[in-house]
Amino acid sequence: MHDCHNETRKAETPELKLVSSITEMQEIRQSFCKSKSIGFVPTMGYLHQGHLSLVEASTRACEITIVSIFVNPMQFGAGEDLGTYPRDLERDIELLSAYDVDYVFYPDAKEMYPAGFGTKVEIPALSTGLCGASRPGHFTGVATVVLKLVNITRPTQMFMGIKDFQQTAVLRAMLKDLNLQTEIIACPIVREPDGLALSSRNVYLDAVQRVQALCLHNAIKLIQALYADGITDSNQLIDGATDLISEAGGQVDYIQIVDSTSLTELPTANDNCRIVLAVFIGRTRLIDNAAIRA
Ligand code: PAF
């Protein structure tokens, strides 16, 4: 039995520990005192400053931080980039060593999804529009893997980037609906100095596309400026942004003004709205979002 009063955090976990076995991760979690705050940062690796900002937030807020690295096959559709998704575990571990991370959990796909695996977590009300419309099944894959990871690590807090706005809404609903005792801490988007939101997929962009990719942030800024000028008609707000994206060489997948909680598209914008968009730059699909009131 642990004596929670006398143990210091570092005495319990002297350095970053790598864990690939699900059972081992569960046993480690089991060994923590009940009162410990456990921060969890789920990732698919190829870490960038956006992920590291989540790691930093977790290490600041929680006594123990677990980062998972798992490229989840279940959330990729046929013809998507599962095979080419950037991976570099060694580099990720090196980056994480600079932070106060306690555990890196990197399970194997065969252990996560053994033969006969058939459970699916569906949150249709929030999953079928926006990114879900062009990526059917994506959020089922995300919700299923995150439920598994949360069950294995049982965190008190899970740190998520608000860049994946719909994903955060889906997972918040799942945690609430299933009475899981994990709170989502949504952290701000980290951007390059010129405004491009950080994404592991930015590595796919060549020099020309890297410039074109700025159209996502510029479209957001245009809508925010028009709204600040008093325009609230969503079609009018979106039309200008759509033109801007086309002229920059992007191809709009969707651009919508939605209620921040329900993600419902609204014909008239109000201060609780979110601008959400997905744009193809060449074959790379990028997403971004922001509050309509800058
Ligand atoms: O946002 C991601 O990187 C993934 O969707 C997540 C949450 C790690 C689940 O695989």
PDB file of C-alpha atoms and ligand atoms in Angstrom:
ATOM      1  CA  MET A   1       0.000   0.000   0.000  1.00  0.00           C
ATOM      2  CA  HIS A   2       1.390   3.436  -0.959  1.00  0.00           C
ATOM      3  CA  ASP A   3       2.004   6.085   1.636  1.00  0.00           C
ATOM      4  CA  CYS A   4       0.761   9.059  -0.347  1.00  0.00           C
ATOM      5  CA  HIS A   5       1.848  11.610   2.244  1.00  0.00           C
ATOM      6  CA  ASN A   6       5.524  10.810   2.163  1.00  0.00           C
ATOM      7  CA  GLU A   7       6.112  10.221  -1.510  1.00  0.00           C
ATOM      8  CA  THR A   8       7.437  12.967  -3.686  1.00  0.00           C
ATOM      9  CA  ARG A   9       6.578  13.046  -7.370  1.00  0.00           C
ATOM     10  CA  LYS A  10      10.103  12.467  -8.622  1.00  0.00           C
ATOM     11  CA  ALA A  11      10.818   9.729  -6.116  1.00  0.00           C
ATOM     12  CA  GLU A  12       7.902   7.853  -7.631  1.00  0.00           C
ATOM     13  CA  THR A  13       8.847   8.473 -11.264  1.00  0.00           C
ATOM     14  CA  PRO A  14      12.502   9.488 -11.461  1.00  0.00           C
ATOM     15  CA  GLU A  15      12.604   9.864 -15.247  1.00  0.00           C
ATOM     16  CA  LEU A  16      10.615   9.466 -18.431  1.00  0.00           C
ATOM     17  CA  LYS A  17       9.600   5.828 -18.754  1.00  0.00           C
ATOM     18  CA  LEU A  18       8.663   4.199 -22.053  1.00  0.00           C
ATOM     19  CA  VAL A  19       5.765   1.770 -21.944  1.00  0.00           C
ATOM     20  CA  SER A  20       4.414  -0.165 -24.883  1.00  0.00           C
ATOM     21  CA  SER A  21       2.427  -2.903 -23.142  1.00  0.00           C
ATOM     22  CA  ILE A  22      -1.195  -2.125 -22.265  1.00  0.00           C
ATOM     23  CA  THR A  23      -1.036  -4.359 -19.185  1.00  0.00           C
ATOM     24  CA  GLU A  24       2.105  -2.637 -17.939  1.00  0.00           C
ATOM     25  CA  MET A  25       0.509   0.789 -18.416  1.00  0.00           C
ATOM     26  CA  GLN A  26      -2.568  -0.381 -16.510  1.00  0.00           C
ATOM     27  CA  GLU A  27      -0.397  -1.734 -13.676  1.00  0.00           C
ATOM     28  CA  ILE A  28       1.531   1.523 -13.480  1.00  0.00           C
ATOM     29  CA  ARG A  29      -1.728   3.485 -13.354  1.00  0.00           C
ATOM     30  CA  GLN A  30      -3.003   1.141 -10.658  1.00  0.00           C
ATOM     31  CA  SER A  31       0.034   1.942  -8.522  1.00  0.00           C
ATOM     32  CA  PHE A  32      -0.693   5.689  -8.349  1.00  0.00           C
ATOM     33  CA  CYS A  33      -2.236   7.098  -5.202  1.00  0.00           C
ATOM     34  CA  LYS A  34      -5.920   7.867  -5.556  1.00  0.00           C
ATOM     35  CA  SER A  35      -5.376  11.546  -4.867  1.00  0.00           C
ATOM     36  CA  LYS A  36      -2.831  12.079  -7.672  1.00  0.00           C
ATOM     37  CA  SER A  37      -3.704  14.363 -10.547  1.00  0.00           C
ATOM     38  CA  ILE A  38      -2.920  12.525 -13.783  1.00  0.00           C
ATOM     39  CA  GLY A  39      -2.569  14.531 -16.970  1.00  0.00           C
ATOM     40  CA  PHE A  40      -2.920  12.711 -20.275  1.00  0.00           C
ATOM     41  CA  VAL A  41      -1.915  14.001 -23.702  1.00  0.00           C
ATOM     42  CA  PRO A  42      -3.094  11.690 -26.509  1.00  0.00           C
ATOM     43  CA  THR A  43      -1.127  12.147 -29.734  1.00  0.00           C
ATOM     44  CA  MET A  44      -0.325  10.406 -32.982  1.00  0.00           C
ATOM     45  CA  GLY A  45       3.305  11.445 -32.643  1.00  0.00           C
ATOM     46  CA  TYR A  46       5.485  13.480 -34.988  1.00  0.00           C
ATOM     47  CA  LEU A  47       5.263  16.065 -32.269  1.00  0.00           C
ATOM     48  CA  HIS A  48       5.362  19.785 -32.891  1.00  0.00           C
ATOM     49  CA  GLN A  49       5.130  22.825 -30.671  1.00  0.00           C
ATOM     50  CA  GLY A  50       1.326  22.479 -30.565  1.00  0.00           C
ATOM     51  CA  HIS A  51       1.606  19.048 -28.902  1.00  0.00           C
ATOM     52  CA  LEU A  52       4.398  20.287 -26.671  1.00  0.00           C
ATOM     53  CA  SER A  53       2.219  23.160 -25.440  1.00  0.00           C
ATOM     54  CA  LEU A  54      -0.283  20.501 -24.275  1.00  0.00           C
ATOM     55  CA  VAL A  55       2.498  18.561 -22.597  1.00  0.00           C
ATOM     56  CA  GLU A  56       3.671  21.712 -20.860  1.00  0.00           C
ATOM     57  CA  ALA A  57       0.135  22.520 -19.695  1.00  0.00           C
ATOM     58  CA  SER A  58      -0.229  18.997 -18.303  1.00  0.00           C
ATOM     59  CA  THR A  59       3.097  19.023 -16.464  1.00  0.00           C
ATOM     60  CA  ARG A  60       2.222  22.406 -14.966  1.00  0.00           C
ATOM     61  CA  ALA A  61      -1.236  21.329 -13.803  1.00  0.00           C
ATOM     62  CA  CYS A  62      -0.769  17.661 -12.885  1.00  0.00           C
ATOM     63  CA  GLU A  63       1.486  15.603 -10.664  1.00  0.00           C
ATOM     64  CA  ILE A  64       1.918  12.911 -13.285  1.00  0.00           C
ATOM     65  CA  THR A  65       1.898  13.303 -17.073  1.00  0.00           C
ATOM     66  CA  ILE A  66       1.351  10.484 -19.544  1.00  0.00           C
ATOM     67  CA  VAL A  67       1.765  11.119 -23.281  1.00  0.00           C
ATOM     68  CA  SER A  68       0.502   8.515 -25.731  1.00  0.00           C
ATOM     69  CA  ILE A  69       1.887   8.098 -29.222  1.00  0.00           C
ATOM     70  CA  PHE A  70      -0.290   5.942 -31.426  1.00  0.00           C
ATOM     71  CA  VAL A  71      -1.134   6.392 -35.103  1.00  0.00           C
ATOM     72  CA  ASN A  72      -4.658   5.074 -34.848  1.00  0.00           C
ATOM     73  CA  PRO A  73      -5.604   3.086 -37.970  1.00  0.00           C
ATOM     74  CA  MET A  74      -9.293   3.192 -37.044  1.00  0.00           C
ATOM     75  CA  GLN A  75      -9.577   6.943 -37.658  1.00  0.00           C
ATOM     76  CA  PHE A  76      -8.137   6.869 -41.194  1.00  0.00           C
ATOM     77  CA  GLY A  77     -10.458   6.252 -44.120  1.00  0.00           C
ATOM     78  CA  ALA A  78      -9.664   4.289 -47.275  1.00  0.00           C
ATOM     79  CA  GLY A  79      -7.349   6.375 -49.463  1.00  0.00           C
ATOM     80  CA  GLU A  80      -6.248   8.583 -46.553  1.00  0.00           C
ATOM     81  CA  ASP A  81      -2.646   8.971 -45.376  1.00  0.00           C
ATOM     82  CA  LEU A  82      -2.333   6.162 -42.773  1.00  0.00           C
ATOM     83  CA  GLY A  83       0.633   4.629 -44.619  1.00  0.00           C
ATOM     84  CA  THR A  84       2.488   7.888 -45.104  1.00  0.00           C
ATOM     85  CA  TYR A  85       1.509   9.659 -41.878  1.00  0.00           C
ATOM     86  CA  PRO A  86       4.809  11.030 -40.514  1.00  0.00           C
ATOM     87  CA  ARG A  87       6.331   8.947 -37.726  1.00  0.00           C
ATOM     88  CA  ASP A  88       9.554   9.384 -35.732  1.00  0.00           C
ATOM     89  CA  LEU A  89       9.332   7.836 -32.287  1.00  0.00           C
ATOM     90  CA  GLU A  90      12.971   8.481 -31.428  1.00  0.00           C
ATOM     91  CA  ARG A  91      12.666  12.176 -32.196  1.00  0.00           C
ATOM     92  CA  ASP A  92       9.375  12.375 -30.264  1.00  0.00           C
ATOM     93  CA  ILE A  93      10.968  10.799 -27.187  1.00  0.00           C
ATOM     94  CA  GLU A  94      13.894  13.179 -27.409  1.00  0.00           C
ATOM     95  CA  LEU A  95      11.520  16.153 -27.584  1.00  0.00           C
ATOM     96  CA  LEU A  96       9.499  14.859 -24.631  1.00  0.00           C
ATOM     97  CA  SER A  97      12.650  14.354 -22.548  1.00  0.00           C
ATOM     98  CA  ALA A  98      12.966  18.128 -22.294  1.00  0.00           C
ATOM     99  CA  TYR A  99       9.665  18.223 -20.381  1.00  0.00           C
ATOM    100  CA  ASP A 100       8.590  16.837 -17.053  1.00  0.00           C
ATOM    101  CA  VAL A 101       6.808  13.893 -18.690  1.00  0.00           C
ATOM    102  CA  ASP A 102       6.610  10.711 -16.634  1.00  0.00           C
ATOM    103  CA  TYR A 103       5.413   8.111 -19.148  1.00  0.00           C
ATOM    104  CA  VAL A 104       5.320   7.753 -22.913  1.00  0.00           C
ATOM    105  CA  PHE A 105       2.781   5.094 -23.812  1.00  0.00           C
ATOM    106  CA  TYR A 106       3.205   3.799 -27.373  1.00  0.00           C
ATOM    107  CA  PRO A 107       1.058   0.700 -27.790  1.00  0.00           C
ATOM    108  CA  ASP A 108       1.165  -1.565 -30.797  1.00  0.00           C
ATOM    109  CA  ALA A 109      -1.773  -1.570 -33.223  1.00  0.00           C
ATOM    110  CA  LYS A 110      -2.063  -5.358 -32.925  1.00  0.00           C
ATOM    111  CA  GLU A 111      -2.449  -5.099 -29.161  1.00  0.00           C
ATOM    112  CA  MET A 112      -4.884  -2.185 -29.391  1.00  0.00           C
ATOM    113  CA  TYR A 113      -6.985  -3.907 -32.057  1.00  0.00           C
ATOM    114  CA  PRO A 114      -6.561  -7.672 -31.696  1.00  0.00           C
ATOM    115  CA  ALA A 115      -8.354 -10.070 -34.018  1.00  0.00           C
ATOM    116  CA  GLY A 116     -12.064  -9.975 -33.289  1.00  0.00           C
ATOM    117  CA  PHE A 117     -12.084  -6.378 -32.067  1.00  0.00           C
ATOM    118  CA  GLY A 118     -15.510  -4.982 -32.907  1.00  0.00           C
ATOM    119  CA  THR A 119     -16.540  -2.237 -30.490  1.00  0.00           C
ATOM    120  CA  LYS A 120     -17.287   1.209 -31.887  1.00  0.00           C
ATOM    121  CA  VAL A 121     -18.059   4.420 -30.046  1.00  0.00           C
ATOM    122  CA  GLU A 122     -20.456   6.590 -32.049  1.00  0.00           C
ATOM    123  CA  ILE A 123     -21.490  10.172 -31.287  1.00  0.00           C
ATOM    124  CA  PRO A 124     -23.513  10.816 -34.454  1.00  0.00           C
ATOM    125  CA  ALA A 125     -24.958  14.215 -33.531  1.00  0.00           C
ATOM    126  CA  LEU A 126     -21.498  15.789 -33.460  1.00  0.00           C
ATOM    127  CA  SER A 127     -19.613  13.477 -35.795  1.00  0.00           C
ATOM    128  CA  THR A 128     -21.369  13.466 -39.131  1.00  0.00           C
ATOM    129  CA  GLY A 129     -21.034  17.127 -40.193  1.00  0.00           C
ATOM    130  CA  LEU A 130     -17.950  19.252 -40.899  1.00  0.00           C
ATOM    131  CA  CYS A 131     -14.861  16.965 -40.999  1.00  0.00           C
ATOM    132  CA  GLY A 132     -17.110  13.943 -40.482  1.00  0.00           C
ATOM    133  CA  ALA A 133     -18.903  14.637 -43.780  1.00  0.00           C
ATOM    134  CA  SER A 134     -15.770  14.151 -45.858  1.00  0.00           C
ATOM    135  CA  ARG A 135     -14.160  11.670 -43.453  1.00  0.00           C
ATOM    136  CA  PRO A 136     -16.953   9.187 -42.659  1.00  0.00           C
ATOM    137  CA  GLY A 137     -16.093   7.050 -39.643  1.00  0.00           C
ATOM    138  CA  HIS A 138     -13.217   9.305 -38.619  1.00  0.00           C
ATOM    139  CA  PHE A 139     -14.704  10.419 -35.297  1.00  0.00           C
ATOM    140  CA  THR A 140     -15.891   6.892 -34.508  1.00  0.00           C
ATOM    141  CA  GLY A 141     -12.244   5.866 -34.792  1.00  0.00           C
ATOM    142  CA  VAL A 142     -11.106   8.815 -32.684  1.00  0.00           C
ATOM    143  CA  ALA A 143     -13.730   8.261 -29.968  1.00  0.00           C
ATOM    144  CA  THR A 144     -13.067   4.514 -29.833  1.00  0.00           C
ATOM    145  CA  VAL A 145      -9.318   4.856 -29.456  1.00  0.00           C
ATOM    146  CA  VAL A 146      -9.561   7.714 -26.961  1.00  0.00           C
ATOM    147  CA  LEU A 147     -12.006   5.720 -24.836  1.00  0.00           C
ATOM    148  CA  LYS A 148      -9.532   2.825 -24.851  1.00  0.00           C
ATOM    149  CA  LEU A 149      -6.631   5.130 -23.959  1.00  0.00           C
ATOM    150  CA  VAL A 150      -8.633   6.820 -21.206  1.00  0.00           C
ATOM    151  CA  ASN A 151      -9.623   3.440 -19.781  1.00  0.00           C
ATOM    152  CA  ILE A 152      -5.992   2.346 -19.763  1.00  0.00           C
ATOM    153  CA  THR A 153      -4.533   5.546 -18.270  1.00  0.00           C
ATOM    154  CA  ARG A 154      -7.565   6.804 -16.289  1.00  0.00           C
ATOM    155  CA  PRO A 155      -6.422  10.431 -16.302  1.00  0.00           C
ATOM    156  CA  THR A 156      -7.985  13.143 -14.171  1.00  0.00           C
ATOM    157  CA  GLN A 157      -7.380  15.613 -17.017  1.00  0.00           C
ATOM    158  CA  MET A 158      -6.925  15.125 -20.742  1.00  0.00           C
ATOM    159  CA  PHE A 159      -5.197  17.936 -22.648  1.00  0.00           C
ATOM    160  CA  MET A 160      -6.452  18.545 -26.178  1.00  0.00           C
ATOM    161  CA  GLY A 161      -5.642  21.177 -28.784  1.00  0.00           C
ATOM    162  CA  ILE A 162      -8.560  23.362 -29.817  1.00  0.00           C
ATOM    163  CA  LYS A 163      -7.286  23.207 -33.417  1.00  0.00           C
ATOM    164  CA  ASP A 164      -9.268  19.975 -33.591  1.00  0.00           C
ATOM    165  CA  PHE A 165     -12.393  21.834 -32.492  1.00  0.00           C
ATOM    166  CA  GLN A 166     -14.874  19.185 -33.599  1.00  0.00           C
ATOM    167  CA  GLN A 167     -12.752  16.402 -32.110  1.00  0.00           C
ATOM    168  CA  THR A 168     -12.732  18.181 -28.755  1.00  0.00           C
ATOM    169  CA  ALA A 169     -16.532  18.593 -28.864  1.00  0.00           C
ATOM    170  CA  VAL A 170     -17.014  14.913 -29.784  1.00  0.00           C
ATOM    171  CA  LEU A 171     -14.720  13.707 -26.994  1.00  0.00           C
ATOM    172  CA  ARG A 172     -16.242  16.044 -24.420  1.00  0.00           C
ATOM    173  CA  ALA A 173     -19.675  14.586 -25.262  1.00  0.00           C
ATOM    174  CA  MET A 174     -18.331  11.030 -25.045  1.00  0.00           C
ATOM    175  CA  LEU A 175     -16.763  11.574 -21.616  1.00  0.00           C
ATOM    176  CA  LYS A 176     -19.990  13.135 -20.334  1.00  0.00           C
ATOM    177  CA  ASP A 177     -22.333  10.558 -21.866  1.00  0.00           C
ATOM    178  CA  LEU A 178     -20.286   7.638 -20.550  1.00  0.00           C
ATOM    179  CA  ASN A 179     -19.739   9.170 -17.071  1.00  0.00           C
ATOM    180  CA  LEU A 180     -15.976   9.054 -17.343  1.00  0.00           C
ATOM    181  CA  GLN A 181     -14.204  10.994 -14.635  1.00  0.00           C
ATOM    182  CA  THR A 182     -11.776  12.740 -16.932  1.00  0.00           C
ATOM    183  CA  GLU A 183     -11.990  16.455 -17.609  1.00  0.00           C
ATOM    184  CA  ILE A 184     -10.961  17.823 -21.004  1.00  0.00           C
ATOM    185  CA  ILE A 185      -8.654  20.813 -20.850  1.00  0.00           C
ATOM    186  CA  ALA A 186      -8.851  22.528 -24.240  1.00  0.00           C
ATOM    187  CA  CYS A 187      -5.673  24.445 -25.059  1.00  0.00           C
ATOM    188  CA  PRO A 188      -5.200  27.247 -27.619  1.00  0.00           C
ATOM    189  CA  ILE A 189      -4.023  26.761 -31.192  1.00  0.00           C
ATOM    190  CA  VAL A 190      -0.295  27.252 -31.635  1.00  0.00           C
ATOM    191  CA  ARG A 191       0.555  29.095 -34.860  1.00  0.00           C
ATOM    192  CA  GLU A 192       3.640  29.827 -36.910  1.00  0.00           C
ATOM    193  CA  PRO A 193       4.613  33.529 -36.765  1.00  0.00           C
ATOM    194  CA  ASP A 194       2.749  34.087 -40.071  1.00  0.00           C
ATOM    195  CA  GLY A 195      -0.467  32.551 -38.719  1.00  0.00           C
ATOM    196  CA  LEU A 196      -0.436  28.980 -40.088  1.00  0.00           C
ATOM    197  CA  ALA A 197      -1.792  26.619 -37.425  1.00  0.00           C
ATOM    198  CA  LEU A 198       0.757  23.948 -36.492  1.00  0.00           C
ATOM    199  CA  SER A 199      -0.100  20.479 -37.778  1.00  0.00           C
ATOM    200  CA  SER A 200       1.871  17.289 -38.325  1.00  0.00           C
ATOM    201  CA  ARG A 201       0.521  17.393 -41.898  1.00  0.00           C
ATOM    202  CA  ASN A 202       2.269  20.717 -42.625  1.00  0.00           C
ATOM    203  CA  VAL A 203       5.348  18.632 -43.555  1.00  0.00           C
ATOM    204  CA  TYR A 204       3.491  17.581 -46.719  1.00  0.00           C
ATOM    205  CA  LEU A 205       3.484  21.190 -48.032  1.00  0.00           C
ATOM    206  CA  ASP A 206       6.084  22.302 -50.561  1.00  0.00           C
ATOM    207  CA  ALA A 207       7.335  25.908 -50.577  1.00  0.00           C
ATOM    208  CA  VAL A 208       4.527  27.208 -52.822  1.00  0.00           C
ATOM    209  CA  GLN A 209       1.827  25.343 -50.895  1.00  0.00           C
ATOM    210  CA  ARG A 210       3.242  26.598 -47.595  1.00  0.00           C
ATOM    211  CA  VAL A 211       2.423  30.144 -48.780  1.00  0.00           C
ATOM    212  CA  GLN A 212      -0.989  29.072 -50.129  1.00  0.00           C
ATOM    213  CA  ALA A 213      -1.786  27.484 -46.756  1.00  0.00           C
ATOM    214  CA  LEU A 214      -1.931  30.934 -45.186  1.00  0.00           C
ATOM    215  CA  CYS A 215      -5.361  31.317 -46.801  1.00  0.00           C
ATOM    216  CA  LEU A 216      -6.983  29.445 -43.899  1.00  0.00           C
ATOM    217  CA  HIS A 217      -5.859  31.996 -41.338  1.00  0.00           C
ATOM    218  CA  ASN A 218      -6.492  34.876 -43.743  1.00  0.00           C
ATOM    219  CA  ALA A 219     -10.053  33.645 -44.354  1.00  0.00           C
ATOM    220  CA  ILE A 220     -10.656  33.565 -40.609  1.00  0.00           C
ATOM    221  CA  LYS A 221      -9.286  37.091 -40.215  1.00  0.00           C
ATOM    222  CA  LEU A 222     -11.514  38.330 -43.062  1.00  0.00           C
ATOM    223  CA  ILE A 223     -14.662  36.861 -41.485  1.00  0.00           C
ATOM    224  CA  GLN A 224     -13.730  38.279 -38.087  1.00  0.00           C
ATOM    225  CA  ALA A 225     -13.194  41.736 -39.634  1.00  0.00           C
ATOM    226  CA  LEU A 226     -16.528  41.643 -41.512  1.00  0.00           C
ATOM    227  CA  TYR A 227     -18.329  40.504 -38.353  1.00  0.00           C
ATOM    228  CA  ALA A 228     -16.669  43.286 -36.348  1.00  0.00           C
ATOM    229  CA  ASP A 229     -18.013  45.692 -39.022  1.00  0.00           C
ATOM    230  CA  GLY A 230     -21.540  44.502 -38.250  1.00  0.00           C
ATOM    231  CA  ILE A 231     -22.168  41.848 -40.929  1.00  0.00           C
ATOM    232  CA  THR A 232     -23.924  38.866 -39.355  1.00  0.00           C
ATOM    233  CA  ASP A 233     -25.365  37.077 -42.416  1.00  0.00           C
ATOM    234  CA  SER A 234     -23.367  33.824 -42.556  1.00  0.00           C
ATOM    235  CA  ASN A 235     -23.597  33.443 -46.345  1.00  0.00           C
ATOM    236  CA  GLN A 236     -22.214  36.906 -46.830  1.00  0.00           C
ATOM    237  CA  LEU A 237     -19.420  36.251 -44.330  1.00  0.00           C
ATOM    238  CA  ILE A 238     -18.505  32.951 -45.942  1.00  0.00           C
ATOM    239  CA  ASP A 239     -18.668  34.105 -49.575  1.00  0.00           C
ATOM    240  CA  GLY A 240     -15.778  36.553 -49.217  1.00  0.00           C
ATOM    241  CA  ALA A 241     -13.681  33.972 -47.389  1.00  0.00           C
ATOM    242  CA  THR A 242     -14.393  31.326 -50.044  1.00  0.00           C
ATOM    243  CA  ASP A 243     -13.214  33.705 -52.790  1.00  0.00           C
ATOM    244  CA  LEU A 244     -10.077  34.518 -50.812  1.00  0.00           C
ATOM    245  CA  ILE A 245      -9.246  30.816 -50.455  1.00  0.00           C
ATOM    246  CA  SER A 246      -9.827  30.061 -54.170  1.00  0.00           C
ATOM    247  CA  GLU A 247      -7.719  33.025 -55.239  1.00  0.00           C
ATOM    248  CA  ALA A 248      -4.893  31.803 -52.984  1.00  0.00           C
ATOM    249  CA  GLY A 249      -4.983  28.366 -54.655  1.00  0.00           C
ATOM    250  CA  GLY A 250      -6.828  26.449 -51.938  1.00  0.00           C
ATOM    251  CA  GLN A 251      -9.875  24.257 -52.438  1.00  0.00           C
ATOM    252  CA  VAL A 252     -12.573  24.593 -49.786  1.00  0.00           C
ATOM    253  CA  ASP A 253     -13.783  21.338 -48.247  1.00  0.00           C
ATOM    254  CA  TYR A 254     -16.081  23.245 -45.915  1.00  0.00           C
ATOM    255  CA  ILE A 255     -16.268  26.631 -44.315  1.00  0.00           C
ATOM    256  CA  GLN A 256     -19.038  27.231 -41.805  1.00  0.00           C
ATOM    257  CA  ILE A 257     -20.142  29.471 -38.997  1.00  0.00           C
ATOM    258  CA  VAL A 258     -21.403  27.188 -36.254  1.00  0.00           C
ATOM    259  CA  ASP A 259     -22.676  27.332 -32.712  1.00  0.00           C
ATOM    260  CA  SER A 260     -19.632  26.651 -30.514  1.00  0.00           C
ATOM    261  CA  THR A 261     -21.347  23.979 -28.442  1.00  0.00           C
ATOM    262  CA  SER A 262     -23.765  22.154 -30.769  1.00  0.00           C
ATOM    263  CA  LEU A 263     -21.667  22.694 -33.922  1.00  0.00           C
ATOM    264  CA  THR A 264     -24.913  23.511 -35.744  1.00  0.00           C
ATOM    265  CA  GLU A 265     -24.550  25.780 -38.758  1.00  0.00           C
ATOM    266  CA  LEU A 266     -26.208  29.141 -38.085  1.00  0.00           C
ATOM    267  CA  PRO A 267     -27.622  31.452 -40.775  1.00  0.00           C
ATOM    268  CA  THR A 268     -26.993  34.486 -38.591  1.00  0.00           C
ATOM    269  CA  ALA A 269     -23.759  34.787 -36.658  1.00  0.00           C
ATOM    270  CA  ASN A 270     -23.573  35.753 -32.999  1.00  0.00           C
ATOM    271  CA  ASP A 271     -20.762  36.123 -30.478  1.00  0.00           C
ATOM    272  CA  ASN A 272     -20.965  32.445 -29.472  1.00  0.00           C
ATOM    273  CA  CYS A 273     -20.131  31.313 -32.997  1.00  0.00           C
ATOM    274  CA  ARG A 274     -17.029  29.589 -34.231  1.00  0.00           C
ATOM    275  CA  ILE A 275     -15.582  29.840 -37.711  1.00  0.00           C
ATOM    276  CA  VAL A 276     -14.562  26.311 -38.760  1.00  0.00           C
ATOM    277  CA  LEU A 277     -12.971  25.344 -42.045  1.00  0.00           C
ATOM    278  CA  ALA A 278     -11.111  22.617 -43.904  1.00  0.00           C
ATOM    279  CA  VAL A 279      -9.196  23.393 -47.073  1.00  0.00           C
ATOM    280  CA  PHE A 280      -7.208  21.283 -49.493  1.00  0.00           C
ATOM    281  CA  ILE A 281      -3.818  22.699 -50.372  1.00  0.00           C
ATOM    282  CA  GLY A 282      -2.815  20.366 -53.145  1.00  0.00           C
ATOM    283  CA  ARG A 283      -3.609  16.940 -51.685  1.00  0.00           C
ATOM    284  CA  THR A 284      -3.086  18.073 -48.097  1.00  0.00           C
ATOM    285  CA  ARG A 285      -6.236  18.748 -46.131  1.00  0.00           C
ATOM    286  CA  LEU A 286      -5.732  21.379 -43.433  1.00  0.00           C
ATOM    287  CA  ILE A 287      -8.181  22.545 -40.761  1.00  0.00           C
ATOM    288  CA  ASP A 288      -8.430  25.683 -38.686  1.00  0.00           C
ATOM    289  CA  ASN A 289     -10.976  27.505 -36.534  1.00  0.00           C
ATOM    290  CA  ALA A 290     -11.449  30.557 -34.371  1.00  0.00           C
ATOM    291  CA  ALA A 291     -14.041  32.444 -32.367  1.00  0.00           C
ATOM    292  CA  ILE A 292     -15.904  34.847 -34.628  1.00  0.00           C
ATOM    293  CA  ARG A 293     -15.299  37.701 -32.193  1.00  0.00           C
ATOM    294  CA  ALA A 294     -11.514  38.110 -32.386  1.00  0.00           C
TER     295      ALA A 294
HETATM  296  O1  PAF B   1      -5.676  14.500 -32.412  1.00  0.00           O
HETATM  297  C1  PAF B   1      -5.044  13.438 -32.581  1.00  0.00           C
HETATM  298  O2  PAF B   1      -3.820  13.435 -32.723  1.00  0.00           O
HETATM  299  C2  PAF B   1      -5.805  12.118 -32.590  1.00  0.00           C
HETATM  300  O3  PAF B   1      -7.039  12.249 -33.206  1.00  0.00           O
HETATM  301  C3  PAF B   1      -5.959  11.493 -31.189  1.00  0.00           C
HETATM  302  C4  PAF B   1      -6.777  12.352 -30.268  1.00  0.00           C
HETATM  303  C5  PAF B   1      -4.575  11.267 -30.584  1.00  0.00           C
HETATM  304  C6  PAF B   1      -6.650  10.133 -31.314  1.00  0.00           C
HETATM  305  O4  PAF B   1      -5.946   9.254 -32.116  1.00  0.00           O
END
